[in-house]
mmCIF file of C-alpha atoms in Angstrom:
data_model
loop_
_atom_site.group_PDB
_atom_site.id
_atom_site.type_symbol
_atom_site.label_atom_id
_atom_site.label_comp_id
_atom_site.label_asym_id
_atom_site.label_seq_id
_atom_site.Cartn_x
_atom_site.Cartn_y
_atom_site.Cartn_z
ATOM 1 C CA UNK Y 1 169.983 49.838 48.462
ATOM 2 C CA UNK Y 2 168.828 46.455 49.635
ATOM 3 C CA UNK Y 3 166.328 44.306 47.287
ATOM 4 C CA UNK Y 4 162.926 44.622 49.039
ATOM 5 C CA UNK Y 5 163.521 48.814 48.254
ATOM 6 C CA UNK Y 6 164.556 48.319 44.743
ATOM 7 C CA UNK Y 7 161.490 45.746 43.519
ATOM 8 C CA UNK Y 8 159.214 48.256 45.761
ATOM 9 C CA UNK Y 9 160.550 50.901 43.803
ATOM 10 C CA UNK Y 10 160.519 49.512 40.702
ATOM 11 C CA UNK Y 11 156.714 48.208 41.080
ATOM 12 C CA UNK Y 12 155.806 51.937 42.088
ATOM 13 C CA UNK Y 13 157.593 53.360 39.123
ATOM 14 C CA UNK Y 14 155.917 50.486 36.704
ATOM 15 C CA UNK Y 15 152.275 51.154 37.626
ATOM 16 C CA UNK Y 16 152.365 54.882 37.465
ATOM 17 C CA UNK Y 17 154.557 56.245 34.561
ATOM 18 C CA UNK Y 18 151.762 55.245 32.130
ATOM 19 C CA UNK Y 19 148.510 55.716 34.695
ATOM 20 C CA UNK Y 20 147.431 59.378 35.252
ATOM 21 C CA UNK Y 21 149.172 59.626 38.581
ATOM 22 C CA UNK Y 22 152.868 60.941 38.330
ATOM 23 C CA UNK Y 23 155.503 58.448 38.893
ATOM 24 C CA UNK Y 24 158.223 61.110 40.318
ATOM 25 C CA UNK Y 25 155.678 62.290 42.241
ATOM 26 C CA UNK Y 26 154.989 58.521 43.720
ATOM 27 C CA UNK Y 27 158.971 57.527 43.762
ATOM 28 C CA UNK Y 28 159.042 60.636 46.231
ATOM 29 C CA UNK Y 29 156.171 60.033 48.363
ATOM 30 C CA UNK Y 30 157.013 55.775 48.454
ATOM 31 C CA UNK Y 31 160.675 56.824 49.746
ATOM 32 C CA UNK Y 32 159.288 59.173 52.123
ATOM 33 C CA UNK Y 33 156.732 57.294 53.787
ATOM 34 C CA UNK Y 34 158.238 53.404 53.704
ATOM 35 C CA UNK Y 35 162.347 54.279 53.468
ATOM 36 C CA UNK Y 36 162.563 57.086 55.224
ATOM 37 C CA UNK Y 37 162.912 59.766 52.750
ATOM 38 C CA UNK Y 38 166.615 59.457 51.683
ATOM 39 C CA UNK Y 39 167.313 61.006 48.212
ATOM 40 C CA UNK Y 40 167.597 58.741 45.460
ATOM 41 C CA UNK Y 41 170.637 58.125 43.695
ATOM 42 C CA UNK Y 42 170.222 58.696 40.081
ATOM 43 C CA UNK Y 43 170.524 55.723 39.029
ATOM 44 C CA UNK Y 44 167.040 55.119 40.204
ATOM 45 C CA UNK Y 45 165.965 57.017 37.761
ATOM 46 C CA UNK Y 46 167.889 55.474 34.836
ATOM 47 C CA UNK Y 47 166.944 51.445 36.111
ATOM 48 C CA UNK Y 48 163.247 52.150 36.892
ATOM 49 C CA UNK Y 49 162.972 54.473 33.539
ATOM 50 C CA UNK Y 50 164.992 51.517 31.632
ATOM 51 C CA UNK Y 51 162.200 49.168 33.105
ATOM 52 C CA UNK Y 52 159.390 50.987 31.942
ATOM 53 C CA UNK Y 53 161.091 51.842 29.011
ATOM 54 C CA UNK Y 54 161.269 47.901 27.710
ATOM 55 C CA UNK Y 55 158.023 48.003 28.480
ATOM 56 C CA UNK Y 56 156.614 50.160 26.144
ATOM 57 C CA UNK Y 57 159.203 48.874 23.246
ATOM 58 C CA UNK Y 58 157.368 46.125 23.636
ATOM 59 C CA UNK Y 59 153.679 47.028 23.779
ATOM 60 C CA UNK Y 60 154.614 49.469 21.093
ATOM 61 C CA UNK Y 61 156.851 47.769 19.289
ATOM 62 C CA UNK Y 62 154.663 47.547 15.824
ATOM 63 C CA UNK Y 63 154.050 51.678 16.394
ATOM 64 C CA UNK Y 64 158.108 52.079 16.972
ATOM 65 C CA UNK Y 65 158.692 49.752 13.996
ATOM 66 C CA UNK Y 66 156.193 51.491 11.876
ATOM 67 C CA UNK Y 67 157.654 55.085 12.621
ATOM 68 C CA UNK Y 68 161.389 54.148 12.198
ATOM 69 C CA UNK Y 69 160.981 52.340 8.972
ATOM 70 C CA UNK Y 70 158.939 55.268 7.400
ATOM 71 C CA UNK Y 71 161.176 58.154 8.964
ATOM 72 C CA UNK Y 72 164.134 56.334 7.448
ATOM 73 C CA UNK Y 73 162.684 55.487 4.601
ATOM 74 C CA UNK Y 74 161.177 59.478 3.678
ATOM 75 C CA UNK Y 75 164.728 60.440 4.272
ATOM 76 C CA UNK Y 76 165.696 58.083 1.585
ATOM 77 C CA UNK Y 77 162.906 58.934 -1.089
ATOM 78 C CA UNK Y 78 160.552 61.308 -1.291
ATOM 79 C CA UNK Y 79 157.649 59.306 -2.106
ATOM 80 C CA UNK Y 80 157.859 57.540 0.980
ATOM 81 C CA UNK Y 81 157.344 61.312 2.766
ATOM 82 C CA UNK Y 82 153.421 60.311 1.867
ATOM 83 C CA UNK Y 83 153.528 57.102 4.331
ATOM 84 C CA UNK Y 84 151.699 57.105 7.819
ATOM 85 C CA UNK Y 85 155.000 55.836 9.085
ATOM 86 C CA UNK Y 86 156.669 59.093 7.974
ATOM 87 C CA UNK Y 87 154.235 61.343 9.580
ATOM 88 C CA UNK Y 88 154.383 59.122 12.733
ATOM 89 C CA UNK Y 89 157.509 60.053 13.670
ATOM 90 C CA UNK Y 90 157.440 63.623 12.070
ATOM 91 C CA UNK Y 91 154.630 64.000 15.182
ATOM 92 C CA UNK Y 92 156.929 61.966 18.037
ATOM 93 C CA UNK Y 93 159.576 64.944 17.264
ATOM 94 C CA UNK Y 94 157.421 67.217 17.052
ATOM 95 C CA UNK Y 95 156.018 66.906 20.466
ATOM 96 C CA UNK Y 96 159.043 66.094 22.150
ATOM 97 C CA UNK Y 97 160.666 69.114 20.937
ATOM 98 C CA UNK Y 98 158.613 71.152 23.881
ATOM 99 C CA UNK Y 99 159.835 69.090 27.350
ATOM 100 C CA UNK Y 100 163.637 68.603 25.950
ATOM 101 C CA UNK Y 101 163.728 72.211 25.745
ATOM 102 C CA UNK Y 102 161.694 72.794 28.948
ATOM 103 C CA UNK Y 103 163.970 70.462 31.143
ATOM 104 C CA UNK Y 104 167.364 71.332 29.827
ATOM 105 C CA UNK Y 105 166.488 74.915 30.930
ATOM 106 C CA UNK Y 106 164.778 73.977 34.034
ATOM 107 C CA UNK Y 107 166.318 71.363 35.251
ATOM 108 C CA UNK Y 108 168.062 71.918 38.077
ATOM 109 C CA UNK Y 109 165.017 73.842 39.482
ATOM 110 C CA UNK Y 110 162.627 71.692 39.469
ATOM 111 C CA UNK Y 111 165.410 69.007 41.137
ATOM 112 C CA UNK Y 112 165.102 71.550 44.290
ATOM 113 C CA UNK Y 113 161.408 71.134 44.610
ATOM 114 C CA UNK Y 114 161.554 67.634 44.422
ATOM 115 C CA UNK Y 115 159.808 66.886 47.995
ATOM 116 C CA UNK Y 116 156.734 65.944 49.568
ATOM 117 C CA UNK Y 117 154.996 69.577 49.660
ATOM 118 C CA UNK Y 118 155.204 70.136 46.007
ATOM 119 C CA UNK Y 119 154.208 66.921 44.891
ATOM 120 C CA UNK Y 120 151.766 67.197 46.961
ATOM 121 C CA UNK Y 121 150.239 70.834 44.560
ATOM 122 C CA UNK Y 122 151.665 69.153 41.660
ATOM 123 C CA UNK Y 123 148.845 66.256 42.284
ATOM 124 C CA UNK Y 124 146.198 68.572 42.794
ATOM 125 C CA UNK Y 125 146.851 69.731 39.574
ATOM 126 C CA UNK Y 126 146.822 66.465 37.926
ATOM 127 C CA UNK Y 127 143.541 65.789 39.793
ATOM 128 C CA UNK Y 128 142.178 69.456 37.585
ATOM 129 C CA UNK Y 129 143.323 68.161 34.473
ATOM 130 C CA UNK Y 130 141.893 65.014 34.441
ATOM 131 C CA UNK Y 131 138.654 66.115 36.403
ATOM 132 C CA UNK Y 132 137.988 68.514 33.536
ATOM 133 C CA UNK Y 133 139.589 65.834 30.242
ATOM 134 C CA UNK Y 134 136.482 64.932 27.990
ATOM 135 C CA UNK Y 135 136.206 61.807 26.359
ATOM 136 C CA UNK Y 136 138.215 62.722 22.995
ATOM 137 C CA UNK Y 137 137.373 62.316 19.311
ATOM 138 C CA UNK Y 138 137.697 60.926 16.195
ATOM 139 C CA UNK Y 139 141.526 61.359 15.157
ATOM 140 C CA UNK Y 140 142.202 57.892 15.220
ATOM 141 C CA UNK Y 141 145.585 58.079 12.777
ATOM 142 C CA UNK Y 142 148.813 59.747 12.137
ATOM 143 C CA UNK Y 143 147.275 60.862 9.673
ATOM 144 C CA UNK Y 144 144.512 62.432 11.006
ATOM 145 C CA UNK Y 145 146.564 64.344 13.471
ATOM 146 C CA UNK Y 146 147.767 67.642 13.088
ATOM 147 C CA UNK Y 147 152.070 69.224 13.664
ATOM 148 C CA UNK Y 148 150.027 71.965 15.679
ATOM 149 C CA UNK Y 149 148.421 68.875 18.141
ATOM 150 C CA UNK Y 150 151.457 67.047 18.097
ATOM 151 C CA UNK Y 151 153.036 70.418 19.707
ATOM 152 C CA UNK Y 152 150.312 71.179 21.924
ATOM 153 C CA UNK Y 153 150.601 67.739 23.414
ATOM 154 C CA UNK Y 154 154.329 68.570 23.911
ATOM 155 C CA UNK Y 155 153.751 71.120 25.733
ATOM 156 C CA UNK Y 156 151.452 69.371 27.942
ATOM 157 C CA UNK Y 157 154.386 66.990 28.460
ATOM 158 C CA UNK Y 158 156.578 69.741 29.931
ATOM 159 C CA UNK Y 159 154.366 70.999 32.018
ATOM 160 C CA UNK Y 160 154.929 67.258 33.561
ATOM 161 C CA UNK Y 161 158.443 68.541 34.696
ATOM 162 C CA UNK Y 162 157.250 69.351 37.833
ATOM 163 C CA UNK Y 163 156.899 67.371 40.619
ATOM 164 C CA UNK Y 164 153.496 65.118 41.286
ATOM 165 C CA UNK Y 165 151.907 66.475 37.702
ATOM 166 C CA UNK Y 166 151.607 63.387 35.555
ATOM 167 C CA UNK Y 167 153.357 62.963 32.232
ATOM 168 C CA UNK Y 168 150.738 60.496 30.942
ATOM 169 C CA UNK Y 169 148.010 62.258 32.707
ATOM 170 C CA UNK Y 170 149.091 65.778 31.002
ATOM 171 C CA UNK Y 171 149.716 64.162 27.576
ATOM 172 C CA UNK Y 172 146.601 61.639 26.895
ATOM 173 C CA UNK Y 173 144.192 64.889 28.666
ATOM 174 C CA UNK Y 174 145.668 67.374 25.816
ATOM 175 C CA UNK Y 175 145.537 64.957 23.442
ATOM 176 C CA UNK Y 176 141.551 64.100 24.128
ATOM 177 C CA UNK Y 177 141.423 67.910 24.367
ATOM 178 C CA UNK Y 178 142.603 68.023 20.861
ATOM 179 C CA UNK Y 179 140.331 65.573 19.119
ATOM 180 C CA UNK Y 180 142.497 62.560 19.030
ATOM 181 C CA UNK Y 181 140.705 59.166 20.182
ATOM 182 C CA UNK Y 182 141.244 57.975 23.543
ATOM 183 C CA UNK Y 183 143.590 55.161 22.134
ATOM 184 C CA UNK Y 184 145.445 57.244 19.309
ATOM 185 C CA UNK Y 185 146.058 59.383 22.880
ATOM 186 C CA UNK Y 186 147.625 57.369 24.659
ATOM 187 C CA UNK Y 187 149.847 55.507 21.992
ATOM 188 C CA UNK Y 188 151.497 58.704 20.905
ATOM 189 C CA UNK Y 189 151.842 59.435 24.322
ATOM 190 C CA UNK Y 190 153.477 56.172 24.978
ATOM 191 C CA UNK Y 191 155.391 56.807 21.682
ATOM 192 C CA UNK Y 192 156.634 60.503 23.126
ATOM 193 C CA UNK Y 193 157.678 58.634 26.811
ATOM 194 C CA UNK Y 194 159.853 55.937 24.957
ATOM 195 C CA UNK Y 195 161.998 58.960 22.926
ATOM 196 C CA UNK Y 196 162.771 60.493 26.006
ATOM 197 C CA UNK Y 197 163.197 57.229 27.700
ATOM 198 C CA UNK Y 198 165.350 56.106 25.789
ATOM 199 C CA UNK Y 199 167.801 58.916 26.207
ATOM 200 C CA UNK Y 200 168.061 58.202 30.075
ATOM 201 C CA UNK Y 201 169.026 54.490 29.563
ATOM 202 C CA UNK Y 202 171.608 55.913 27.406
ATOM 203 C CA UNK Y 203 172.628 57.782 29.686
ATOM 204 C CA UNK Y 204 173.062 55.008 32.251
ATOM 205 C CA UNK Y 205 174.402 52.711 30.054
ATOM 206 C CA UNK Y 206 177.190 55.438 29.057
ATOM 207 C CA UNK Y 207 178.179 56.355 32.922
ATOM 208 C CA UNK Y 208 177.376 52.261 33.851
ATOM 209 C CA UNK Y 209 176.834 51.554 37.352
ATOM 210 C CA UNK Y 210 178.530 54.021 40.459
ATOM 211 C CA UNK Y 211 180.886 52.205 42.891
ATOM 212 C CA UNK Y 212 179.765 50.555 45.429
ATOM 213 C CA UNK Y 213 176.205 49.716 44.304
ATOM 214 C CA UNK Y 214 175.519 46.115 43.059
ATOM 215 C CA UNK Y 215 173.796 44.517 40.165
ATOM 216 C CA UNK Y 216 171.177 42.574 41.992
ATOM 217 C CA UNK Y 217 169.403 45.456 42.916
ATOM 218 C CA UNK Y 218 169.634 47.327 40.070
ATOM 219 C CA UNK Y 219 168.539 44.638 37.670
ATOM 220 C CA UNK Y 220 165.780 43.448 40.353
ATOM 221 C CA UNK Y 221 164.256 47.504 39.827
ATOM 222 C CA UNK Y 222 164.532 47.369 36.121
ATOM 223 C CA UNK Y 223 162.794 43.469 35.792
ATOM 224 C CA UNK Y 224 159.899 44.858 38.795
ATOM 225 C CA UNK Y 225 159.428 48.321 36.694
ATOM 226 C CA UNK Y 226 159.168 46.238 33.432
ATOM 227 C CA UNK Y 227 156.116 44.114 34.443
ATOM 228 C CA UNK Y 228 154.210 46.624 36.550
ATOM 229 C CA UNK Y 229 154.930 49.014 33.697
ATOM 230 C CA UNK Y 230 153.393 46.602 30.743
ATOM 231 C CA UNK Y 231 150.537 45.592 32.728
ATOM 232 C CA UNK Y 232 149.642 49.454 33.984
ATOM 233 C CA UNK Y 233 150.003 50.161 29.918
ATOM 234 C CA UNK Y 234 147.215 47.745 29.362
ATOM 235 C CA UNK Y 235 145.057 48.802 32.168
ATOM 236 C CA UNK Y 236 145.163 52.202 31.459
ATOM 237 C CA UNK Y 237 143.532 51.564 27.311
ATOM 238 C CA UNK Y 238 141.073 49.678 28.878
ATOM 239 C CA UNK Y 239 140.345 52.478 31.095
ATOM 240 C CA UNK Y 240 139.871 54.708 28.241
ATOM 241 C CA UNK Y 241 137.962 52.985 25.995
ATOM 242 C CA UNK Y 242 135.438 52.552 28.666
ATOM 243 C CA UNK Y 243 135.829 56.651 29.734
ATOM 244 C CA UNK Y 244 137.125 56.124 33.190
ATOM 245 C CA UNK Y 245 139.650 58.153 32.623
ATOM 246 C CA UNK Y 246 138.979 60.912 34.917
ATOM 247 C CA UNK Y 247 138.314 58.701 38.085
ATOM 248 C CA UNK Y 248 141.956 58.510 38.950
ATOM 249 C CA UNK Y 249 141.809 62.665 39.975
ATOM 250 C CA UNK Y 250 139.826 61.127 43.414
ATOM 251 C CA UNK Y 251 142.346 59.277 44.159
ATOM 252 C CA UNK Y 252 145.531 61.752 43.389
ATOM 253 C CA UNK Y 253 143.818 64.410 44.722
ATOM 254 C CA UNK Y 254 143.102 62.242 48.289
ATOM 255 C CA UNK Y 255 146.858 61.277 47.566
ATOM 256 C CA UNK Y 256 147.790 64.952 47.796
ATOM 257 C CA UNK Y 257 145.300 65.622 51.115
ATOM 258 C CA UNK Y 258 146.804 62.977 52.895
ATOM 259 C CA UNK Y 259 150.338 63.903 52.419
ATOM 260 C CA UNK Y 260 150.124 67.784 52.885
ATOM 261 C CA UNK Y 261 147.487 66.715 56.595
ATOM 262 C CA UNK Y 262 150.404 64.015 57.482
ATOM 263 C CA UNK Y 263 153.767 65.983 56.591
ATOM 264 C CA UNK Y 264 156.216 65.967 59.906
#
């Protein structure tokens, strides 16, 4: 892959893992439409995901620090069980429990429909669920927030498996569903994409790179995913602290129009 792909690549995969617009469903329609349409190596995945990944260690590193120290410390003494630390990241596992399950068993499905025409329903979908998200409530805490909407939201994760249906978009909607305020949303949503990310850049740092692919571009996706992906984090709580939120299903569902009326 030369560099102009990779940095394009990364930029897509920045700007919409955290708006409500599906990055997998974006990676596929950028490749299609300016590359050609080749299938992507994994470790597109792993770079762009480590990229955005950073990212949102470091806009949410006081969250991440907050959660570690009081899971670690509640497994040390029992007091500390009582912290909003503890019940942080009792509600990160929580909802993650739903999509690890979900893509481990439905995994190499949802690989198969990986193409233009189903990203293409997937974004109508997205379009729905943020047409219909309302503005959200007063749950402004951890500790404020319920195991139960810590689930739900999970489950709204996994339905982000398939192709073109946001992850952020599904989360932060169930969340606002759910009470939770429209910041509180999208941190813990934030918080639930870094536990997952994190696995995949394990995962590429454990396998390391394939042979015959170079550095350059790899490092050039990760850097281009990193800034796109900070600066889309702090677009998108602007965007919900002024309720905007649901003017991005125009756009994803002209997106999907486009691509289905344009298809070869």
């Amino acid at each position: 892959m030369d560099l102009f792909r990779a940095i394009v690549l990364g930029v897509v995969q920045g700007l919409t893992e955290f708006l409500p617009v599906s990055s997998s469903g974006h990676l596929v329609l950028a490749d299609y439409y300016l590359f050609g349409g080749q299938a992507l190596p994994l470790w597109v995945d792993i770079a762009s995901n480590t990229g955005t990944f950073l990212a949102a260690l470091l806009l949410m590193r006081r969250e991440i620090a907050q959660a570690l120290t009081g899971f670690f410390a509640g497994l040390a003494r029992r007091e500390a069980r009582e912290s909003e630390g503890w019940k942080l990241a009792l509600l990160i596992l929580v909802a993650s429990l739903p999509a690890l399950v979900v893509g481990l068993a439905l995994k190499d499905i949802f690989e198969r429909i990986n193409n233009p025409v189903f990203v293409s329903f997937g974004l109508l979908l997205t379009g729905v669920i943020l047409w219909t998200t309302p503005a959200g409530g007063r749950k402004d805490t951890a500790d404020r927030i319920a195991y139960k909407d810590a689930f739900l939201g999970g489950l709204a994760q996994s339905l982000a498996i398939l192709p073109g249906v946001s992850r952020s978009g599904s989360t932060i909607a169930a969340f606002l569903h759910l009470g939770l305020s429209p910041v509180m949303a999208a941190k813990l949503s934030f918080l639930m994409y870094s536990v997952a990310s994190f696995g995949v850049m394990l995962l590429g740092l454990k396998d390391g790179l394939p042979d015959g692919v170079d550095a350059a571009p790899v490092l050039a996706m990760i850097a281009a995913a990193f800034v796109s992906g900070y600066l889309a984090m702090l677009w998108l709580f602007g965007i919900l602290r002024r309720g905007q939120f649901r003017w991005f299903a125009p756009y994803v569902w002209a997106l999907a129009a486009w691509t289905l009326f344009t298809l070869r």
